XYZ file of N, CA, C and O in Angstrom:
816
model
N 143.525 108.559 117.105
C 142.774 108.750 115.872
C 141.381 108.151 116.049
O 141.234 107.006 116.483
N 140.343 108.899 115.747
C 138.975 108.442 115.955
C 138.569 107.456 114.872
O 139.035 107.514 113.738
N 137.667 106.515 115.261
C 137.175 105.521 114.316
C 136.221 106.168 113.319
O 135.549 107.149 113.624
N 136.192 105.612 112.115
C 135.285 106.112 111.095
C 133.879 105.591 111.384
O 133.682 104.397 111.609
N 132.901 106.493 111.399
C 131.526 106.092 111.648
C 130.971 105.380 110.421
O 131.094 105.878 109.304
N 130.369 104.201 110.603
C 129.801 103.493 109.446
C 128.730 104.332 108.755
O 128.063 105.163 109.387
N 128.565 104.112 107.466
C 127.513 104.811 106.725
C 126.162 104.413 107.288
O 125.907 103.231 107.558
N 125.263 105.375 107.498
C 123.922 105.021 107.971
C 123.185 104.198 106.924
O 123.386 104.379 105.717
N 122.340 103.294 107.388
C 121.548 102.460 106.486
C 120.113 102.995 106.479
O 119.458 103.043 107.525
N 119.655 103.420 105.316
C 118.329 103.999 105.163
C 117.510 103.110 104.231
O 117.951 102.805 103.120
N 116.331 102.702 104.677
C 115.416 101.948 103.814
C 114.209 102.810 103.491
O 113.710 103.549 104.353
N 113.758 102.721 102.263
C 112.577 103.455 101.811
C 111.486 102.433 101.555
O 111.549 101.659 100.599
N 110.495 102.402 102.451
C 109.387 101.455 102.357
C 108.209 102.169 101.711
O 107.591 103.037 102.327
N 107.899 101.801 100.475
C 106.914 102.583 99.732
C 105.968 101.689 98.948
O 106.250 100.518 98.678
N 104.836 102.267 98.567
C 103.939 101.647 97.597
C 103.648 102.671 96.522
O 103.541 103.874 96.803
N 103.510 102.214 95.285
C 103.200 103.105 94.168
C 102.178 102.421 93.283
O 102.463 101.360 92.718
N 101.002 103.022 93.178
C 99.948 102.403 92.394
C 100.141 102.527 90.896
O 99.878 101.577 90.147
N 100.603 103.692 90.429
C 100.716 103.938 88.988
C 102.104 104.407 88.578
O 102.296 104.852 87.458
N 103.060 104.331 89.488
C 104.437 104.669 89.163
C 104.892 106.043 89.599
O 106.098 106.306 89.638
N 103.945 106.940 89.922
C 104.341 108.300 90.303
C 105.128 108.315 91.618
O 106.176 108.955 91.725
N 104.614 107.591 92.615
C 105.275 107.588 93.920
C 106.607 106.856 93.852
O 107.530 107.178 94.604
N 106.741 105.886 92.939
C 108.028 105.210 92.756
C 109.094 106.191 92.290
O 110.257 106.101 92.694
N 108.704 107.153 91.453
C 109.648 108.178 90.992
C 110.085 109.054 92.165
O 111.266 109.401 92.292
N 109.150 109.385 93.034
C 109.488 110.185 94.219
C 110.393 109.378 95.149
O 111.364 109.904 95.710
N 110.096 108.093 95.307
C 110.931 107.226 96.148
C 112.366 107.180 95.630
O 113.327 107.214 96.412
N 112.513 107.124 94.334
C 113.850 107.113 93.737
C 114.589 108.417 94.018
O 115.807 108.414 94.237
N 113.854 109.537 94.036
C 114.481 110.825 94.359
C 114.952 110.850 95.812
O 116.037 111.351 96.118
N 114.147 110.307 96.722
C 114.562 110.207 98.128
C 115.814 109.335 98.226
O 116.771 109.667 98.935
N 115.810 108.218 97.498
C 116.978 107.324 97.494
C 118.227 108.052 97.015
O 119.303 107.941 97.626
N 118.093 108.818 95.929
C 119.237 109.534 95.373
C 119.787 110.542 96.369
O 121.009 110.686 96.519
N 118.903 111.244 97.068
C 119.355 112.221 98.049
C 120.090 111.577 99.203
O 121.152 112.058 99.641
N 119.549 110.472 99.720
C 120.195 109.783 100.839
C 121.534 109.192 100.417
O 122.528 109.261 101.163
N 121.589 108.628 99.211
C 122.836 108.041 98.719
C 123.898 109.122 98.509
O 125.079 108.911 98.818
N 123.473 110.281 98.000
C 124.412 111.384 97.793
C 125.001 111.872 99.108
O 126.118 112.401 99.138
N 124.254 111.681 100.196
C 124.736 112.083 101.521
C 125.534 110.972 102.195
O 125.897 111.088 103.367
N 125.798 109.901 101.472
C 126.683 108.859 101.979
C 126.008 107.676 102.633
O 126.690 106.824 103.219
N 124.685 107.583 102.537
C 123.977 106.469 103.169
C 123.964 105.247 102.260
O 124.031 105.359 101.035
N 123.873 104.087 102.881
C 123.541 102.863 102.170
C 122.021 102.787 102.121
O 121.362 102.868 103.164
N 121.441 102.669 100.927
C 119.988 102.821 100.783
C 119.368 101.577 100.157
O 119.887 101.034 99.177
N 118.232 101.161 100.735
C 117.444 100.067 100.178
C 116.073 100.600 99.776
O 115.385 101.226 100.593
N 115.678 100.356 98.533
C 114.329 100.686 98.062
C 113.470 99.433 98.193
O 113.782 98.403 97.594
N 112.384 99.529 98.966
C 111.563 98.350 99.243
C 110.106 98.649 98.904
O 109.466 99.486 99.559
N 109.598 97.974 97.875
C 108.185 98.089 97.532
C 107.406 97.181 98.487
O 107.606 95.961 98.485
N 106.529 97.759 99.300
C 105.871 96.991 100.356
C 104.724 96.137 99.844
O 104.168 95.331 100.600
N 104.351 96.286 98.591
C 103.285 95.471 98.018
C 103.858 94.088 97.704
O 104.614 93.912 96.757
N 103.538 93.108 98.529
C 104.104 91.777 98.356
C 105.460 91.619 99.011
O 106.281 90.812 98.572
N 105.716 92.363 100.073
C 106.993 92.315 100.772
C 107.279 90.906 101.288
O 106.385 90.202 101.760
N 108.544 90.485 101.195
C 108.957 89.164 101.647
C 109.859 89.236 102.856
O 110.218 90.321 103.330
N 110.252 88.084 103.362
C 111.060 88.028 104.587
C 112.400 88.735 104.416
O 112.896 89.373 105.351
N 112.998 88.623 103.239
C 114.290 89.283 103.016
C 114.163 90.799 103.153
O 115.039 91.461 103.724
N 113.057 91.340 102.639
C 112.834 92.795 102.747
C 112.544 93.207 104.188
O 112.994 94.266 104.644
N 111.793 92.381 104.916
C 111.561 92.676 106.344
C 112.889 92.731 107.095
O 113.095 93.594 107.963
N 113.789 91.823 106.773
C 115.090 91.807 107.447
C 115.899 93.061 107.121
O 116.618 93.593 107.980
N 115.781 93.547 105.882
C 116.459 94.795 105.535
C 115.922 95.959 106.364
O 116.688 96.795 106.866
N 114.598 96.012 106.519
C 113.992 97.066 107.337
C 114.457 96.960 108.785
O 114.806 97.966 109.415
N 114.471 95.740 109.318
C 114.871 95.545 110.716
C 116.319 95.962 110.942
O 116.681 96.425 112.028
N 117.161 95.805 109.927
C 118.567 96.141 110.061
C 118.910 97.572 109.711
O 120.084 97.957 109.767
N 117.909 98.364 109.373
C 118.153 99.751 108.963
C 118.224 100.689 110.161
O 117.613 100.446 111.193
N 118.961 101.764 109.981
C 118.998 102.814 111.001
C 117.826 103.775 110.834
O 117.396 104.405 111.804
N 117.317 103.893 109.609
C 116.202 104.802 109.314
C 115.278 104.157 108.302
O 115.728 103.409 107.424
N 113.974 104.447 108.442
C 112.982 103.965 107.486
C 112.151 105.159 107.035
O 111.588 105.881 107.870
N 112.084 105.367 105.733
C 111.278 106.440 105.163
C 110.037 105.799 104.531
O 110.155 104.935 103.668
N 108.865 106.214 104.992
C 107.610 105.669 104.495
C 107.108 106.506 103.321
O 107.158 107.738 103.361
N 106.585 105.839 102.280
C 106.063 106.569 101.134
C 104.862 105.879 100.521
O 104.820 104.653 100.424
N 103.887 106.673 100.117
C 102.675 106.140 99.498
C 101.956 107.252 98.762
O 102.033 108.414 99.159
N 101.208 106.901 97.709
C 100.287 107.890 97.153
C 99.180 108.165 98.160
O 98.924 107.342 99.054
N 98.549 109.313 98.031
C 97.372 109.617 98.844
C 96.141 109.270 98.022
O 95.881 109.872 96.996
N 95.410 108.268 98.485
C 94.161 107.837 97.854
C 93.016 108.052 98.843
O 93.090 107.578 99.978
N 92.001 108.767 98.427
C 90.819 108.974 99.266
C 91.191 109.488 100.653
O 90.660 109.071 101.670
N 92.167 110.392 100.682
C 92.509 111.092 101.915
C 93.440 110.371 102.856
O 93.657 110.825 103.988
N 94.059 109.272 102.416
C 95.008 108.581 103.281
C 95.966 107.769 102.413
O 95.897 107.820 101.181
N 96.862 107.025 103.051
C 97.785 106.176 102.302
C 97.014 105.075 101.572
O 95.869 104.755 101.920
N 97.632 104.504 100.587
C 96.985 103.470 99.782
C 96.647 102.231 100.609
O 97.221 101.988 101.672
N 95.723 101.433 100.093
C 95.350 100.210 100.779
C 96.527 99.266 100.956
O 96.685 98.632 102.003
N 97.378 99.162 99.936
C 98.546 98.290 100.024
C 99.484 98.734 101.134
O 100.070 97.900 101.838
N 99.629 100.062 101.301
C 100.499 100.531 102.375
C 99.870 100.251 103.733
O 100.561 99.911 104.692
N 98.540 100.379 103.826
C 97.866 100.071 105.091
C 98.052 98.607 105.473
O 98.204 98.285 106.662
N 98.026 97.722 104.483
C 98.270 96.304 104.757
C 99.668 96.123 105.347
O 99.867 95.400 106.335
N 100.643 96.785 104.742
C 102.018 96.749 105.263
C 102.081 97.304 106.684
O 102.703 96.710 107.577
N 101.427 98.450 106.905
C 101.471 99.083 108.223
C 100.914 98.150 109.302
O 101.474 98.042 110.400
N 99.822 97.471 108.993
C 99.255 96.535 109.960
C 100.199 95.358 110.204
O 100.313 94.864 111.334
N 100.892 94.943 109.163
C 101.824 93.820 109.315
C 103.026 94.180 110.175
O 103.675 93.288 110.743
N 103.328 95.482 110.322
C 104.451 95.879 111.176
C 104.159 95.642 112.648
O 105.052 95.806 113.483
N 102.926 95.258 112.984
C 102.601 94.997 114.391
C 103.496 93.908 114.979
O 103.766 93.904 116.186
N 103.982 92.989 114.141
C 104.908 91.964 114.625
C 106.198 92.614 115.119
O 106.810 92.148 116.079
N 106.614 93.680 114.458
C 107.797 94.421 114.913
C 107.467 95.227 116.160
O 108.290 95.384 117.051
N 106.250 95.746 116.224
C 105.816 96.557 117.374
C 105.858 95.750 118.662
O 106.336 96.227 119.695
N 105.418 94.491 118.607
C 105.401 93.654 119.806
C 106.796 93.447 120.382
O 106.971 93.352 121.598
N 107.792 93.395 119.508
C 109.151 93.154 119.970
C 110.025 94.385 120.039
O 111.236 94.276 120.275
N 109.440 95.585 119.837
C 110.209 96.841 119.843
C 111.374 96.797 118.857
O 112.429 97.389 119.094
N 111.166 96.122 117.732
C 112.252 95.936 116.763
C 112.680 97.254 116.133
O 113.859 97.453 115.829
N 111.726 98.170 115.925
C 112.045 99.444 115.281
C 112.191 100.591 116.281
O 112.288 101.760 115.887
N 112.235 100.290 117.546
C 112.380 101.306 118.586
C 113.630 102.156 118.336
O 114.717 101.629 118.088
N 113.458 103.474 118.361
C 114.538 104.463 118.243
C 115.184 104.539 116.861
O 116.198 105.222 116.695
N 114.606 103.882 115.865
C 115.064 104.145 114.504
C 114.581 105.529 114.072
O 113.624 106.067 114.628
N 115.213 106.091 113.067
C 114.783 107.354 112.476
C 113.678 107.064 111.467
O 113.691 106.022 110.798
N 112.705 107.964 111.366
C 111.608 107.804 110.406
C 111.329 109.119 109.698
O 111.605 110.208 110.222
N 110.774 109.026 108.495
C 110.336 110.195 107.730
C 109.315 109.701 106.710
O 109.049 108.498 106.618
N 108.735 110.640 105.924
C 107.717 110.207 104.987
C 107.534 111.140 103.802
O 107.924 112.310 103.843
N 106.898 110.595 102.747
C 106.591 111.373 101.551
C 105.340 110.803 100.896
O 104.981 109.631 101.085
N 104.664 111.642 100.111
C 103.459 111.209 99.433
C 103.243 112.024 98.162
O 103.861 113.069 97.956
N 102.351 111.537 97.320
C 102.005 112.188 96.062
C 100.504 112.072 95.841
O 99.889 111.070 96.216
N 99.906 113.108 95.248
C 98.496 113.021 94.853
C 98.266 113.899 93.642
O 99.137 114.676 93.242
N 97.068 113.800 93.069
C 96.754 114.562 91.871
C 96.470 116.029 92.142
O 96.646 116.867 91.256
N 96.015 116.357 93.342
C 95.712 117.746 93.695
C 96.847 118.337 94.512
O 97.613 117.617 95.153
N 96.918 119.651 94.529
C 98.024 120.294 95.224
C 97.959 120.072 96.732
O 98.975 119.968 97.397
N 96.753 120.000 97.277
C 96.613 119.575 98.670
C 96.269 118.094 98.677
O 97.085 117.269 99.061
N 95.045 117.771 98.231
C 94.682 116.366 98.093
C 94.680 115.582 99.388
O 94.754 114.364 99.379
N 94.620 116.280 100.536
C 94.670 115.639 101.850
C 95.974 114.875 102.073
O 96.025 113.889 102.811
N 97.055 115.353 101.445
C 98.358 114.721 101.656
C 98.809 114.812 103.108
O 99.510 113.923 103.599
N 98.411 115.888 103.801
C 98.809 116.034 105.200
C 98.323 114.845 106.026
O 99.024 114.367 106.919
N 97.124 114.359 105.727
C 96.590 113.233 106.482
C 97.460 111.986 106.297
O 97.687 111.222 107.249
N 97.959 111.786 105.087
C 98.848 110.646 104.838
C 100.145 110.793 105.622
O 100.622 109.837 106.248
N 100.731 111.992 105.602
C 101.959 112.221 106.364
C 101.722 112.033 107.859
O 102.579 111.484 108.572
N 100.564 112.462 108.345
C 100.256 112.272 109.762
C 100.052 110.796 110.090
O 100.404 110.349 111.189
N 99.499 110.050 109.151
C 99.383 108.610 109.335
C 100.766 107.985 109.494
O 100.997 107.144 110.375
N 101.709 108.406 108.662
C 103.084 107.910 108.772
C 103.687 108.289 110.123
O 104.386 107.481 110.752
N 103.446 109.527 110.551
C 103.979 109.981 111.834
C 103.436 109.147 112.991
O 104.173 108.782 113.919
N 102.147 108.846 112.937
C 101.539 108.037 113.988
C 102.107 106.625 113.981
O 102.417 106.047 115.030
N 102.264 106.050 112.786
C 102.862 104.727 112.672
C 104.263 104.723 113.279
O 104.619 103.813 114.050
N 105.054 105.741 112.956
C 106.409 105.842 113.499
C 106.379 106.001 115.019
O 107.176 105.379 115.741
N 105.458 106.812 115.520
C 105.365 107.027 116.960
C 104.993 105.747 117.693
O 105.490 105.460 118.789
N 104.105 104.954 117.104
C 103.723 103.695 117.737
C 104.925 102.751 117.857
O 104.998 101.968 118.803
N 105.835 102.859 116.913
C 107.040 102.024 116.965
C 108.148 102.662 117.807
O 109.226 102.065 117.940
N 107.908 103.858 118.344
C 108.928 104.521 119.146
C 110.063 105.084 118.322
O 111.186 105.239 118.807
N 109.778 105.418 117.064
C 110.793 105.954 116.167
C 110.881 107.477 116.314
O 109.978 108.110 116.850
N 111.967 108.054 115.830
C 112.183 109.505 115.894
C 111.939 110.109 114.517
O 112.631 109.757 113.550
N 110.970 111.018 114.423
C 110.544 111.571 113.142
C 111.425 112.732 112.702
O 111.708 113.654 113.470
N 111.832 112.705 111.436
C 112.577 113.806 110.828
C 111.646 114.544 109.876
O 111.086 113.948 108.959
N 111.467 115.835 110.112
C 110.596 116.624 109.239
C 111.362 117.117 108.012
O 112.549 116.829 107.848
N 110.667 117.854 107.162
C 111.277 118.300 105.910
C 112.355 119.350 106.131
O 113.350 119.406 105.402
N 112.170 120.219 107.111
C 113.200 121.211 107.422
C 113.354 122.298 106.384
O 114.440 122.847 106.204
N 112.273 122.629 105.698
C 112.298 123.680 104.679
C 111.186 124.695 104.933
O 110.087 124.328 105.346
N 111.476 125.957 104.655
C 110.419 126.957 104.619
C 109.554 126.704 103.375
O 110.006 126.093 102.409
N 108.323 127.163 103.370
C 107.486 126.968 102.179
C 107.978 127.808 101.007
O 108.441 128.933 101.175
N 107.867 127.244 99.826
C 108.214 127.986 98.619
C 106.961 128.437 97.884
O 105.840 128.140 98.289
N 107.153 129.190 96.814
C 106.078 129.588 95.901
C 104.902 130.262 96.631
O 103.749 130.034 96.325
N 105.230 131.122 97.596
C 104.157 131.786 98.350
C 104.304 133.304 98.347
O 103.809 133.991 99.238
N 105.002 133.825 97.334
C 105.155 135.274 97.204
C 105.259 135.620 95.718
O 105.406 134.739 94.859
N 105.208 136.899 95.418
C 105.293 137.336 94.028
C 106.664 137.056 93.421
O 106.808 137.002 92.195
N 107.663 136.883 94.270
C 109.008 136.577 93.774
C 109.267 135.069 93.750
O 110.329 134.627 93.322
N 108.293 134.284 94.216
C 108.447 132.837 94.246
C 108.174 132.215 92.890
O 107.755 132.879 91.937
N 108.403 130.916 92.829
C 108.237 130.185 91.578
C 107.742 128.769 91.878
O 108.029 128.218 92.939
N 107.029 128.187 90.934
C 106.595 126.803 91.104
C 107.773 125.840 91.123
O 107.615 124.659 91.446
N 108.954 126.327 90.811
C 110.143 125.484 90.850
C 110.910 125.630 92.162
O 112.009 125.093 92.297
N 110.339 126.358 93.129
C 110.935 126.446 94.461
C 110.896 125.088 95.155
O 109.967 124.304 94.956
N 111.890 124.835 96.009
C 111.799 123.687 96.903
C 110.584 123.854 97.803
O 110.242 124.971 98.198
N 109.935 122.754 98.134
C 108.741 122.763 98.980
C 107.700 123.736 98.446
O 107.107 124.520 99.168
N 107.462 123.663 97.147
C 106.526 124.588 96.493
C 105.101 124.438 97.021
O 104.295 125.357 96.928
N 104.772 123.264 97.608
C 103.411 123.030 98.109
C 103.262 123.386 99.581
O 102.156 123.325 100.130
N 104.358 123.734 100.237
C 104.288 124.261 101.591
C 103.973 123.243 102.680
O 103.254 123.550 103.634
N 104.526 122.032 102.580
C 104.353 121.029 103.630
C 105.572 121.027 104.550
O 106.673 121.345 104.130
N 105.360 120.658 105.788
C 106.445 120.661 106.768
C 106.761 119.260 107.300
O 107.899 118.953 107.612
N 105.742 118.409 107.418
C 105.933 117.095 108.046
C 106.791 116.168 107.210
O 107.490 115.304 107.743
N 106.725 116.315 105.895
C 107.479 115.450 105.005
C 107.447 116.011 103.602
O 107.015 117.146 103.384
N 107.892 115.221 102.636
C 107.930 115.674 101.247
C 106.597 115.363 100.568
O 106.118 114.235 100.618
N 106.013 116.371 99.935
C 104.730 116.213 99.249
C 104.901 116.543 97.772
O 105.535 117.540 97.420
N 104.341 115.700 96.934
C 104.425 115.900 95.492
C 103.025 115.936 94.892
O 102.095 115.332 95.430
N 102.887 116.647 93.780
C 101.615 116.723 93.062
C 101.877 116.402 91.603
O 102.788 116.947 90.979
N 101.085 115.477 91.069
C 101.198 115.105 89.662
C 99.826 115.154 89.031
O 98.867 114.602 89.591
N 99.701 115.808 87.902
C 98.408 115.880 87.227
C 97.861 114.475 86.965
O 98.599 113.570 86.577
N 96.554 114.338 87.164
C 95.937 113.013 87.084
C 95.941 112.414 85.680
O 95.756 111.210 85.525
N 96.172 113.243 84.675
C 96.210 112.732 83.305
C 97.638 112.605 82.777
O 97.852 112.492 81.565
N 98.619 112.599 83.674
C 100.009 112.418 83.283
C 100.585 111.170 83.941
O 100.188 110.797 85.050
N 101.541 110.553 83.285
C 102.220 109.395 83.829
C 103.342 109.796 84.774
O 103.490 110.976 85.118
N 104.152 108.827 85.196
C 105.240 109.110 86.137
C 106.203 110.187 85.658
O 106.824 110.866 86.472
N 106.318 110.341 84.321
C 107.212 111.379 83.802
C 106.713 112.785 84.122
O 107.459 113.766 83.995
N 105.456 112.901 84.572
C 104.879 114.200 84.883
C 105.105 114.674 86.300
O 104.673 115.778 86.660
N 105.761 113.859 87.132
C 106.037 114.306 88.501
C 106.872 115.580 88.439
O 107.883 115.642 87.736
N 106.454 116.611 89.167
C 107.064 117.940 89.059
C 108.525 117.923 89.519
O 108.863 117.318 90.538
N 109.380 118.592 88.763
C 110.811 118.611 89.060
C 111.102 119.207 90.429
O 112.021 118.754 91.138
N 110.334 120.210 90.826
C 110.551 120.801 92.148
C 110.209 119.813 93.252
O 110.852 119.794 94.307
N 109.197 118.991 93.016
C 108.825 117.992 94.018
C 109.887 116.909 94.128
O 110.165 116.391 95.215
N 110.492 116.561 93.010
C 111.580 115.590 93.045
C 112.794 116.162 93.770
O 113.453 115.460 94.551
N 113.082 117.433 93.548
C 114.194 118.080 94.255
C 113.912 118.143 95.751
O 114.817 117.981 96.581
N 112.646 118.366 96.110
C 112.258 118.390 97.521
C 112.424 117.009 98.140
O 112.879 116.872 99.285
N 112.069 115.970 97.391
C 112.240 114.601 97.877
C 113.723 114.264 98.056
O 114.103 113.593 99.025
N 114.551 114.720 97.137
C 115.990 114.515 97.285
C 116.498 115.196 98.553
O 117.330 114.649 99.282
N 115.989 116.401 98.814
C 116.355 117.111 100.038
C 115.994 116.280 101.259
O 116.786 116.164 102.205
N 114.800 115.695 101.258
C 114.389 114.866 102.393
C 115.337 113.690 102.574
O 115.737 113.370 103.702
N 115.718 113.037 101.478
C 116.645 111.916 101.579
C 117.977 112.323 102.189
O 118.525 111.619 103.056
N 118.519 113.463 101.767
C 119.781 113.949 102.338
C 119.616 114.268 103.815
O 120.481 113.940 104.637
N 118.492 114.892 104.151
C 118.257 115.285 105.544
C 118.153 114.053 106.445
O 118.716 114.030 107.539
N 117.452 113.046 105.982
C 117.338 111.811 106.761
C 118.710 111.175 106.957
O 119.068 110.750 108.065
N 119.488 111.104 105.886
C 120.822 110.504 105.980
C 121.708 111.284 106.946
O 122.424 110.693 107.774
N 121.674 112.605 106.862
C 122.504 113.436 107.738
C 122.098 113.278 109.202
O 122.954 113.139 110.093
N 120.793 113.309 109.486
C 120.330 113.145 110.859
C 120.679 111.761 111.386
O 121.080 111.608 112.547
N 120.515 110.769 110.543
C 120.780 109.404 110.982
C 122.259 109.205 111.273
O 122.634 108.514 112.229
N 123.110 109.816 110.472
C 124.551 109.718 110.708
C 124.907 110.278 112.081
O 125.720 109.695 112.818
N 124.321 111.396 112.447
C 124.587 111.997 113.758
C 124.159 111.048 114.877
O 124.880 110.853 115.869
N 122.988 110.438 114.721
C 122.482 109.534 115.752
C 123.358 108.291 115.866
O 123.704 107.850 116.974
N 123.732 107.713 114.726
C 124.584 106.525 114.737
C 125.929 106.837 115.389
O 126.439 106.068 116.222
N 126.509 107.993 115.031
C 127.793 108.387 115.608
C 127.665 108.649 117.105
O 128.546 108.284 117.890
N 126.568 109.277 117.507
C 126.354 109.561 118.924
C 126.224 108.300 119.755
O 126.788 108.194 120.854
N 125.499 107.334 119.242
C 125.353 106.063 119.964
C 126.693 105.353 120.086
O 127.024 104.788 121.131
N 127.474 105.386 118.992
C 128.788 104.753 119.019
C 129.695 105.428 120.042
O 130.434 104.759 120.778
N 129.614 106.763 120.117
C 130.433 107.499 121.084
C 130.013 107.172 122.513
O 130.870 107.021 123.403
N 128.726 107.065 122.748
C 128.248 106.720 124.094
C 128.695 105.328 124.511
O 129.092 105.101 125.654
N 128.642 104.385 123.569
C 129.094 103.030 123.865
C 130.585 103.008 124.155
O 131.053 102.298 125.070
N 131.367 103.791 123.397
C 132.804 103.849 123.611
C 133.132 104.447 124.970
O 134.031 103.986 125.675
N 132.374 105.474 125.353
C 132.583 106.114 126.649
C 132.243 105.154 127.781
O 132.959 105.078 128.791
N 131.141 104.417 127.596
C 130.716 103.482 128.643
C 131.714 102.335 128.818
O 131.820 101.751 129.906
N 132.454 102.021 127.754
C 133.397 100.903 127.815
C 134.710 101.278 128.457
O 135.517 100.401 128.790
N 134.942 102.570 128.637
C 136.203 103.035 129.223
C 136.216 102.801 130.731
O 135.238 103.105 131.404
């Protein structure tokens, strides 16, 4: 009888300036939890040692930030620079990574923020999980309520009108974020199980 693979541990390291990105982070959390992962939501603004330890012990880390002036927020950049302590020791090597962002415009240079996350993950030697969805809302039969309505591939992108609060985050974008959370959890489970199988084989 085969051993049961432990639930993957997914941490969501995010910053939210006005609450919109926190709503998206919660959607990612819900998706990963629904797929059976143990999930930690970590606001990186003022992160403490206990939160760093949670990140270090995770199988996957999902980065999230609003897009401000064409890149991730200043608070997230401070966090990213602080991860250099982990970089020196290869602490996050071979963990799974993914990302999400929100801005007021439908494009809003969100791609640049996602690419920043990808580069950060690559510097740590992490394995990036993309959104895995075709673009929605790009035909006469499409709808603004399609998954991936904004047509991003690298990660989950959300758009919220600049004169609306967190309650204005689009439902389709939240569903897309939930999809990303499930996808990260599913991919991470495969990797965790594969490593366990390799270790078991090597021990024989």
